[in-house]
Amino acid sequence: YNYQPPHRRASSSYGASSSYGKSTNWEDYMPKYEEEDAKYDAGGDSFGSIFSDILAGTAGYASGVAGGGGGGIFGDFIEFLENNVDGLEGGYDDDRLLSYGSFDEVAAEMDETDVLVTSLETKLSGVENELMQAQADLKLATKFSERLDLEERVAELNARGKVVKGYLKKGKKRLIRLRERYKELMVEGR
């Protein structure tokens, strides 16, 4: 029995000429994580950086709303509303739909507008609830920094509520016009 542990073997008796042909260096037996990681390198677009961008956009949103702009998730919501409410408010497509649209087209548009109005009402209700909570917290705040943050939050929620109310008003107006046209088409039998 001639076995010797690797750490007691002489370097000359173990190496390229050895019958085993295996390395005694522990690093050779460790997984090559750098090589594996290189396969999945996203070039700086890691989950952490994407998540950081989302948080930065959300944080910038509060100052953007207070400053008159809109960014982040709320900015996307406003853009969605502008494309779905403003673009159809008294424009060419709206006039054409109300004048020449078929019964099915008016009905489909009325359904979509109804869903939009319902979601705006839900959003407004949520904003109003958050506003009441922020105002209650503001009354109880004792630290200056806490009061400052809550005053900013109240201003942000007031601005958000004003925007949502404006779009809700436009959506309801559009829904009324579509319902009137729908009734006309039903009477005409189209």
CSV table of N, CA and C in Angstrom, one decimal, residues 137-138 140-152:
chain,number,residue,atom,x,y,z
A,137,ASP,N,-52.3,62.0,8.7
A,137,ASP,CA,-50.9,61.8,9.1
A,137,ASP,C,-50.2,63.2,9.3
A,138,LEU,N,-50.5,64.1,8.5
A,138,LEU,CA,-49.9,65.5,8.5
A,138,LEU,C,-50.3,66.2,9.9
A,140,LEU,N,-50.9,64.7,12.6
A,140,LEU,CA,-50.3,64.1,13.7
A,140,LEU,C,-48.7,64.2,13.7
A,141,ALA,N,-48.2,64.7,12.6
A,141,ALA,CA,-46.7,64.7,12.5
A,141,ALA,C,-46.1,65.7,13.5
A,142,THR,N,-45.0,65.3,14.1
A,142,THR,CA,-44.3,66.2,15.0
A,142,THR,C,-43.0,66.7,14.5
A,143,LYS,N,-42.3,66.0,13.7
A,143,LYS,CA,-41.0,66.4,13.2
A,143,LYS,C,-41.2,67.2,12.0
A,144,PHE,N,-40.3,68.2,11.8
A,144,PHE,CA,-40.3,69.1,10.7
A,144,PHE,C,-40.1,68.3,9.4
A,145,SER,N,-39.2,67.4,9.3
A,145,SER,CA,-38.9,66.7,8.1
A,145,SER,C,-40.1,65.8,7.7
A,146,GLU,N,-40.7,65.2,8.7
A,146,GLU,CA,-41.9,64.4,8.5
A,146,GLU,C,-43.1,65.3,8.0
A,147,ARG,N,-43.2,66.4,8.5
A,147,ARG,CA,-44.3,67.4,8.0
A,147,ARG,C,-44.0,67.8,6.6
A,148,LEU,N,-42.8,68.1,6.3
A,148,LEU,CA,-42.4,68.5,5.0
A,148,LEU,C,-42.7,67.4,4.0
A,149,ASP,N,-42.3,66.1,4.3
A,149,ASP,CA,-42.6,65.0,3.4
A,149,ASP,C,-44.1,64.8,3.2
A,150,LEU,N,-44.9,65.0,4.3
A,150,LEU,CA,-46.3,64.8,4.2
A,150,LEU,C,-47.0,65.9,3.4
A,151,GLU,N,-46.5,67.2,3.6
A,151,GLU,CA,-47.0,68.3,2.8
A,151,GLU,C,-46.8,68.1,1.3
A,152,GLU,N,-45.6,67.5,1.0
A,152,GLU,CA,-45.3,67.2,-0.4
A,152,GLU,C,-46.2,66.1,-0.9
